[in-house]
Short mmCIF file of C-alpha atoms and ligand atoms in Angstrom, two decimals:
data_model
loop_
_atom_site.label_atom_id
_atom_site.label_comp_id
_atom_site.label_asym_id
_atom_site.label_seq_id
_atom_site.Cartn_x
_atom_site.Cartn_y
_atom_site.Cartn_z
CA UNK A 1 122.73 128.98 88.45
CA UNK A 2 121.57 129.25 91.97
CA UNK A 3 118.28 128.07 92.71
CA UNK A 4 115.66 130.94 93.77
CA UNK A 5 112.07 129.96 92.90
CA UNK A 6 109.86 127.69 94.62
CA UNK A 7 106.39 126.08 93.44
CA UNK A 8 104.41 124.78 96.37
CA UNK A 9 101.69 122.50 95.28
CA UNK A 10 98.56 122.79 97.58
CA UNK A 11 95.24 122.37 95.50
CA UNK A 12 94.59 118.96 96.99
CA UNK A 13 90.85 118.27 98.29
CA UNK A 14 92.45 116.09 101.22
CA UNK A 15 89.88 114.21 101.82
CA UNK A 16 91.43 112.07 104.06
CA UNK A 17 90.65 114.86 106.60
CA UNK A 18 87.28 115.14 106.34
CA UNK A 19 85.48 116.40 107.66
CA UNK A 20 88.05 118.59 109.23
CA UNK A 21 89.24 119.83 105.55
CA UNK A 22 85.64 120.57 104.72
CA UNK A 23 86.52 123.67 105.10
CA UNK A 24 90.47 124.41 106.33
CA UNK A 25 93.19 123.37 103.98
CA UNK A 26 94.95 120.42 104.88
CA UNK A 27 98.08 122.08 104.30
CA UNK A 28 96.96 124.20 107.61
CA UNK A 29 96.17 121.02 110.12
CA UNK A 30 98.68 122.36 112.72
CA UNK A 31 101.46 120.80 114.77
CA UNK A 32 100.84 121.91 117.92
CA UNK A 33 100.47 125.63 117.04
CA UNK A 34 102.19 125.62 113.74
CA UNK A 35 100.24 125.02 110.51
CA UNK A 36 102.23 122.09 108.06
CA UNK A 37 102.77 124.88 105.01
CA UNK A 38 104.47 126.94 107.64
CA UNK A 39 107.04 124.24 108.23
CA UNK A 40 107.37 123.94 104.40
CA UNK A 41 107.90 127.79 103.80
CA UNK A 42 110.24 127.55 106.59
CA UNK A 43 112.37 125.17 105.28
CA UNK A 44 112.51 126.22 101.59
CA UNK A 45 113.57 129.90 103.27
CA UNK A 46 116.38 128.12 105.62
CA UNK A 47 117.64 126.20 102.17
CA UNK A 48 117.92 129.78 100.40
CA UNK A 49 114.49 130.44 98.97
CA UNK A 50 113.33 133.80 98.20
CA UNK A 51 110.14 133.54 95.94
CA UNK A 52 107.34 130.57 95.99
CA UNK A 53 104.74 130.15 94.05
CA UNK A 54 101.76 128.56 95.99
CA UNK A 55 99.25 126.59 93.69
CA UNK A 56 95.75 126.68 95.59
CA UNK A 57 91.81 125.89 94.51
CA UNK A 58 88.97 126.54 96.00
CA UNK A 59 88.58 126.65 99.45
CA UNK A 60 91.91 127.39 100.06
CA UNK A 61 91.94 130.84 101.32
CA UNK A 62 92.90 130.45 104.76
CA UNK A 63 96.36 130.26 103.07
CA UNK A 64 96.47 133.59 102.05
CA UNK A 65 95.56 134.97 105.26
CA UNK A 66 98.30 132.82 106.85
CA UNK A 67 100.95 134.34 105.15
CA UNK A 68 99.65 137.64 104.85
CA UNK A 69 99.48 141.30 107.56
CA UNK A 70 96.72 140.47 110.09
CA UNK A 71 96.27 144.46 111.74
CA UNK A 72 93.05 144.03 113.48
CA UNK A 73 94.51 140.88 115.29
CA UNK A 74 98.19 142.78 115.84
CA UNK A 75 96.14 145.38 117.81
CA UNK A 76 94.22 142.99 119.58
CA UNK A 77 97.92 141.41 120.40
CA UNK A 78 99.07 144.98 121.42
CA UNK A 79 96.22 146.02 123.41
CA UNK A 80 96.28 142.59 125.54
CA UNK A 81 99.89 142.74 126.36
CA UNK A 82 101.35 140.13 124.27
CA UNK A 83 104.06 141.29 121.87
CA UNK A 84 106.02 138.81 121.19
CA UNK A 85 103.36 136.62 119.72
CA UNK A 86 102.85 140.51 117.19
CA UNK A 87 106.33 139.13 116.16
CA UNK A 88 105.15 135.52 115.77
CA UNK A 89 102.30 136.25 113.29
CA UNK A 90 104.11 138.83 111.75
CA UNK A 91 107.36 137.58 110.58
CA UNK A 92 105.78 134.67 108.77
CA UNK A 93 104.90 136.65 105.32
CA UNK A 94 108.11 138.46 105.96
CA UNK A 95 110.53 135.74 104.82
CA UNK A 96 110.25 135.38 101.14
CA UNK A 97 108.11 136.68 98.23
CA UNK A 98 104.80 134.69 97.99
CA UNK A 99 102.55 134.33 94.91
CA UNK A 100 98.92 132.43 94.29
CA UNK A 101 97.48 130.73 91.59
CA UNK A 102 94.91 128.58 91.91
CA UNK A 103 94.10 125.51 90.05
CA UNK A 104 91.07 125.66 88.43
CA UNK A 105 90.26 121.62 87.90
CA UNK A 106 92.65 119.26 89.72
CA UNK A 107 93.99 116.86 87.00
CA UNK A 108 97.00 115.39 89.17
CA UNK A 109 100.32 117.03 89.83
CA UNK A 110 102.26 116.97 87.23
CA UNK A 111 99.16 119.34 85.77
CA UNK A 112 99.83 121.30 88.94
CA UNK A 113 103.15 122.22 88.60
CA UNK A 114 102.60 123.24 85.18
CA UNK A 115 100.63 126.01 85.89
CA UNK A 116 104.08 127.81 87.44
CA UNK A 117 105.52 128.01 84.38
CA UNK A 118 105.10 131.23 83.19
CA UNK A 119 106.31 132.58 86.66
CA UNK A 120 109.38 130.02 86.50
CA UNK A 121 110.14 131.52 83.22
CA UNK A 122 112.83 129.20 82.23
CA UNK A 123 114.82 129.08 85.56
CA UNK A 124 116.00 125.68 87.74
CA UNK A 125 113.37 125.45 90.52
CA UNK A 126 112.59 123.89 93.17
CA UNK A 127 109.17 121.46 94.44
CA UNK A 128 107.84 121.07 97.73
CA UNK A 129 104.89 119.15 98.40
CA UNK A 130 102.68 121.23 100.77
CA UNK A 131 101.56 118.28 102.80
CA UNK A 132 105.21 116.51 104.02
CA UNK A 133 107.30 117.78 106.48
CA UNK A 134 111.06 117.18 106.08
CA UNK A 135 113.06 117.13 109.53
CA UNK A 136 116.82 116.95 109.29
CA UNK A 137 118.19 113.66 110.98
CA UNK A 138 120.05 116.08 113.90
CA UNK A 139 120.55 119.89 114.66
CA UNK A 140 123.76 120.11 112.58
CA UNK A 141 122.28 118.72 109.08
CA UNK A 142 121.52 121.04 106.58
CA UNK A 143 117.70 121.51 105.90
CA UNK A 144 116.25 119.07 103.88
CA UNK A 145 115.63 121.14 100.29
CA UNK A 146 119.44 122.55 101.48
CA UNK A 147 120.49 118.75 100.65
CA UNK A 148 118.89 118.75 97.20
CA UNK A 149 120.25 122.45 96.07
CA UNK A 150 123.86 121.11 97.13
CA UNK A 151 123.79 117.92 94.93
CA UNK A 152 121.74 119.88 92.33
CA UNK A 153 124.93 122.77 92.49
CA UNK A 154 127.33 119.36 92.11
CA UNK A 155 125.55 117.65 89.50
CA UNK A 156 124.05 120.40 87.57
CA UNK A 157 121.08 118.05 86.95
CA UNK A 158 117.41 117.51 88.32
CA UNK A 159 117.63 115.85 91.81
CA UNK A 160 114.40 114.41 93.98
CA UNK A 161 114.25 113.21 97.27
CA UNK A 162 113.59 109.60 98.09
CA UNK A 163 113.74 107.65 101.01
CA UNK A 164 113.19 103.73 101.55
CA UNK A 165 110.19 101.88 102.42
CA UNK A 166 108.95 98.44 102.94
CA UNK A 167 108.35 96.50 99.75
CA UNK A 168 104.24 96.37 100.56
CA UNK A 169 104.22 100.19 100.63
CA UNK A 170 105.77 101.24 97.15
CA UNK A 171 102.07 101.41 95.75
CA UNK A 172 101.98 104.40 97.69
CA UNK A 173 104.70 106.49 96.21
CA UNK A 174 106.26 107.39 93.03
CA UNK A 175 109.62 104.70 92.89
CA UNK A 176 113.02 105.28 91.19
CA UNK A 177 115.29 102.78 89.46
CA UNK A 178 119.06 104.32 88.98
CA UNK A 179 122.56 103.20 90.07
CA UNK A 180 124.89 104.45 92.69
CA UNK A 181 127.17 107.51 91.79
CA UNK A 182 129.60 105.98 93.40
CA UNK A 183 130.70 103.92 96.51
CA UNK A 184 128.64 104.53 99.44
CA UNK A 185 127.01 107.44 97.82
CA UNK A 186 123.39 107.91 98.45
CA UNK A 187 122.96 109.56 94.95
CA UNK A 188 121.49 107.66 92.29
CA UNK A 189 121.64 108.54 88.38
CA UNK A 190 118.25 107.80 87.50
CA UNK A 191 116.96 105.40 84.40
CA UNK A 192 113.09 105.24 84.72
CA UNK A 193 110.87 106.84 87.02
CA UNK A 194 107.14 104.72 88.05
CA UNK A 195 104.08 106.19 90.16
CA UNK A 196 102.61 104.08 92.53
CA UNK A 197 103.56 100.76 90.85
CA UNK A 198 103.06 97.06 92.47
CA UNK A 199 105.34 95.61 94.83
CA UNK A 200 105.92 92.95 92.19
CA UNK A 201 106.45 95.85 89.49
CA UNK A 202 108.83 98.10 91.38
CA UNK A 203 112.04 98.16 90.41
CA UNK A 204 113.28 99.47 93.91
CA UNK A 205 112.41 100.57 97.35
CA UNK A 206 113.25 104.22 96.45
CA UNK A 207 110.19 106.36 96.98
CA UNK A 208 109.94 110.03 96.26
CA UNK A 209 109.52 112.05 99.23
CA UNK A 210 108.01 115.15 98.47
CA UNK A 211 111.18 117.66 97.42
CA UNK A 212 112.45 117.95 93.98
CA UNK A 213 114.71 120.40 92.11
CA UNK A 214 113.77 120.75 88.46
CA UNK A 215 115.48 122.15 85.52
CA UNK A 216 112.62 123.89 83.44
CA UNK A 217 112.90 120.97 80.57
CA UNK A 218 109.99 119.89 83.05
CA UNK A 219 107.62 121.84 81.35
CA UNK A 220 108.14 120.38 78.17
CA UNK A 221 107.87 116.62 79.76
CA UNK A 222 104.79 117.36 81.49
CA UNK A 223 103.42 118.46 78.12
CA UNK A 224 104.01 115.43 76.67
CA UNK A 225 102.49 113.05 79.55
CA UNK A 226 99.19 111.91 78.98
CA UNK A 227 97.13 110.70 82.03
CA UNK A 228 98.57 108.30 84.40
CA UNK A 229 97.79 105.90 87.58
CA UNK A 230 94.61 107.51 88.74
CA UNK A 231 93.70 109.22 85.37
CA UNK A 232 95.91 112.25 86.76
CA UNK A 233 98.77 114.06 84.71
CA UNK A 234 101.53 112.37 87.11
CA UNK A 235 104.53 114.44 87.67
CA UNK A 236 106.56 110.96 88.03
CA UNK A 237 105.45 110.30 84.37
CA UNK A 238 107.18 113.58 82.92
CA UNK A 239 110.01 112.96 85.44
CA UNK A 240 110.50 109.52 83.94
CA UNK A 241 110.35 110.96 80.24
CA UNK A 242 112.99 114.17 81.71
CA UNK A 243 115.63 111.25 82.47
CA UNK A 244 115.60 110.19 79.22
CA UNK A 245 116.90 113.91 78.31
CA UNK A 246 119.12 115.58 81.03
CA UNK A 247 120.60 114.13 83.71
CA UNK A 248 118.26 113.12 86.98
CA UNK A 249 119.30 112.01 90.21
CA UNK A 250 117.71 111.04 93.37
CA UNK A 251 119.22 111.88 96.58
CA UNK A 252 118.66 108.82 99.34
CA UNK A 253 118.83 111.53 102.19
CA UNK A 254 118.68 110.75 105.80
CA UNK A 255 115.93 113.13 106.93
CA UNK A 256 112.63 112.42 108.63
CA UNK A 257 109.45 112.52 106.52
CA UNK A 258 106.25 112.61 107.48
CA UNK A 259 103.48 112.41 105.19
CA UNK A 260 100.56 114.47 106.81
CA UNK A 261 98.60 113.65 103.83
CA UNK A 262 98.16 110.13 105.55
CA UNK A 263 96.18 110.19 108.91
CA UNK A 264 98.85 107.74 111.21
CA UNK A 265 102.01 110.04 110.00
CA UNK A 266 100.28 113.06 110.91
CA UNK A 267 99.53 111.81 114.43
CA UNK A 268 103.26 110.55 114.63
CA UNK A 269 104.60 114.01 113.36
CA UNK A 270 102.40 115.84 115.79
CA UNK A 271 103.23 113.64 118.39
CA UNK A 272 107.07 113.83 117.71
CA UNK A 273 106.95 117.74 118.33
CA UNK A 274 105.11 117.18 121.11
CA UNK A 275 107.36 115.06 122.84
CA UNK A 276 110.40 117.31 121.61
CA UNK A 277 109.25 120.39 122.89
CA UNK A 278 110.32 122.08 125.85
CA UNK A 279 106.61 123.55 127.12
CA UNK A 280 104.38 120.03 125.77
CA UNK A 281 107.38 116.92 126.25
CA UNK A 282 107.90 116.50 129.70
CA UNK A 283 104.37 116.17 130.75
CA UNK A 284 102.88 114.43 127.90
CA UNK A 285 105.97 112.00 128.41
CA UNK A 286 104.59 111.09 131.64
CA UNK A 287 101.26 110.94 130.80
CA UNK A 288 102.28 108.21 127.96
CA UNK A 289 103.66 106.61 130.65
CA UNK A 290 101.27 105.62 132.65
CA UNK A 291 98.62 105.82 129.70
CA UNK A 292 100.84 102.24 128.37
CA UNK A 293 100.79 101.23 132.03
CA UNK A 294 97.45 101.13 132.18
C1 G1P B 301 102.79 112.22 95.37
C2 G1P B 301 103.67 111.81 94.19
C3 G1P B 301 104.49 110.55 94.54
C4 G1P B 301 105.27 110.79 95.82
C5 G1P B 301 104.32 111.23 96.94
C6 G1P B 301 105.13 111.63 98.17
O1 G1P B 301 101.78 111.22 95.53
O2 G1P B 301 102.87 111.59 93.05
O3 G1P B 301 105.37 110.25 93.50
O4 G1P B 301 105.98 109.61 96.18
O5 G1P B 301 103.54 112.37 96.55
O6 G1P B 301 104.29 111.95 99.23
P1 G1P B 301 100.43 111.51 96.39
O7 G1P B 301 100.83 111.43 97.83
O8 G1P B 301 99.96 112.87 96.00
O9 G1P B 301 99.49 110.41 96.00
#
């Protein structure tokens, strides 16, 4: 069954931000002049996506206006000569179906995720954090979630994303223990699933990284998880008690991740762009340039 249906979890306070998420989702810090849930939509739309559920909370309405007709500011557009930005804020909302709910007290998010299920309705979906942007390695790769669907379509199981990190960071991340598919495979059939375990505890340098492809079982795990690391219903916890059930795998993909929830990947991912672009990178190459001469 092909994959449709995406939940996009976005309810976070962020308040690593502050006090620039006072009031502006974090999920809306830009890159440049792109806002990081824009990147996210993006992607799920280039990996086949046609209807996401958003999960917001207070506070979190400059979302909806994002994705949503803006006529007083497409006359504006019109009326100052600029049409091809009209296109710009336009097409955005155009892409995919996009539905709201908001999360009424944040209790982690596994808790999150369960809120979709009525509009999931029993279907494989999909997860995309709202706060990690997922850059294929090179302009041939497939998009990131693309990855996941294609060893979800092979295996016919649950897949997540992980990527490695440095021993001293796996208290940061949700960390897998499996085995290889096969040789030189970077799939993994997944035993046990632990959030934000020790470096001494971990059974691996797997972390998750922020895309997942469920089938609905999910539901029933994240029923049964009681409160985790944090006091939080931890999605990692009902993923952990899902392997147990169906087959899981992790996919060890080769994409670029950056976490914008954390304040040094945001300024590397905003950076990055920067430097890549056509109108930003050659001058703000130079000026790094002399700026490390100095
Ligand atoms: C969440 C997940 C964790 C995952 C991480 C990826 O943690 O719980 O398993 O590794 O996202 O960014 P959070 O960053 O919300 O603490």
């Amino acid at each position: 069954m092909q994959v449709k249906k995406a939940i996009i979890p976005a309810a976070g306070m962020g308040t690593r931000f502050l006090p620039a998420t006072k009031s502006m989702p974090k999920e809306m810090l830009p890159i440049i002049d792109k806002p990081v849930l824009q990147f996210v939509i993006e992607e799920a739309v280039a990996s086949g996506i046609e209807d996401i559920l958003i999960i917001t909370g207070r506070g979190k309405q400059a979302i909806e206006n994002h994705f949503d007709y803006a006529p007083d500011l497409e006359l504006f557009l019109q009326e100052a000569g600029k049409p091809e930005l009209i296109e710009q804020v336009r097409y955005i909302g155009e892409q995919c179906r996009i539905f709201y709910i908001r999360q009424k007290v944040q209790r982690g998010l596994g808790d999150a995720i369960r809120i979709g299920r009525r509009h999931i309705a029993g279907e494989p979906f999909a997860v995309l954090l709202g706060d990690t942007i997922i850059d294929p390695p090179n302009d041939h790769a497939q998009p990131g979630l693309r990855q996941l669907l294609d060893a979800h379509e092979r295996t016919g199981g649950s897949v997540v994303a992980v990527h490695r990190v440095p021993r001293e960071w796996v208290s940061r991340y949700g960390i897998v223990d499996g085995k290889p598919c096969g040789e030189g495979d970077d799939l993994y059939r997944l035993q046990r699933l632990i959030e934000k375990p020790s470096p001494a505890e971990a059974p691996s340098e797997l972390a998750i990284a922020g895309r997942y492809v469920f089938d609905a079982e999910i539901f029933a795990c994240i029923d049964e998880t009681r409160e985790g690391v944090g006091g939080e219903i931890q999605l990692t916890d009902a993923m952990n008690l899902l392997a147990q059930r169906r087959p899981m795998y992790a996919l060890a993909w080769q994409a670029r991740r950056y976490d914008i929830g954390n304040r040094l990947e945001y300024a590397r991912c905003f950076l990055d762009y920067a430097l890549r672009r056509e109108d930003t990178g050659p001058a703000l190459r130079d000026h790094l340039r002399k700026w490390l001469e100095q």
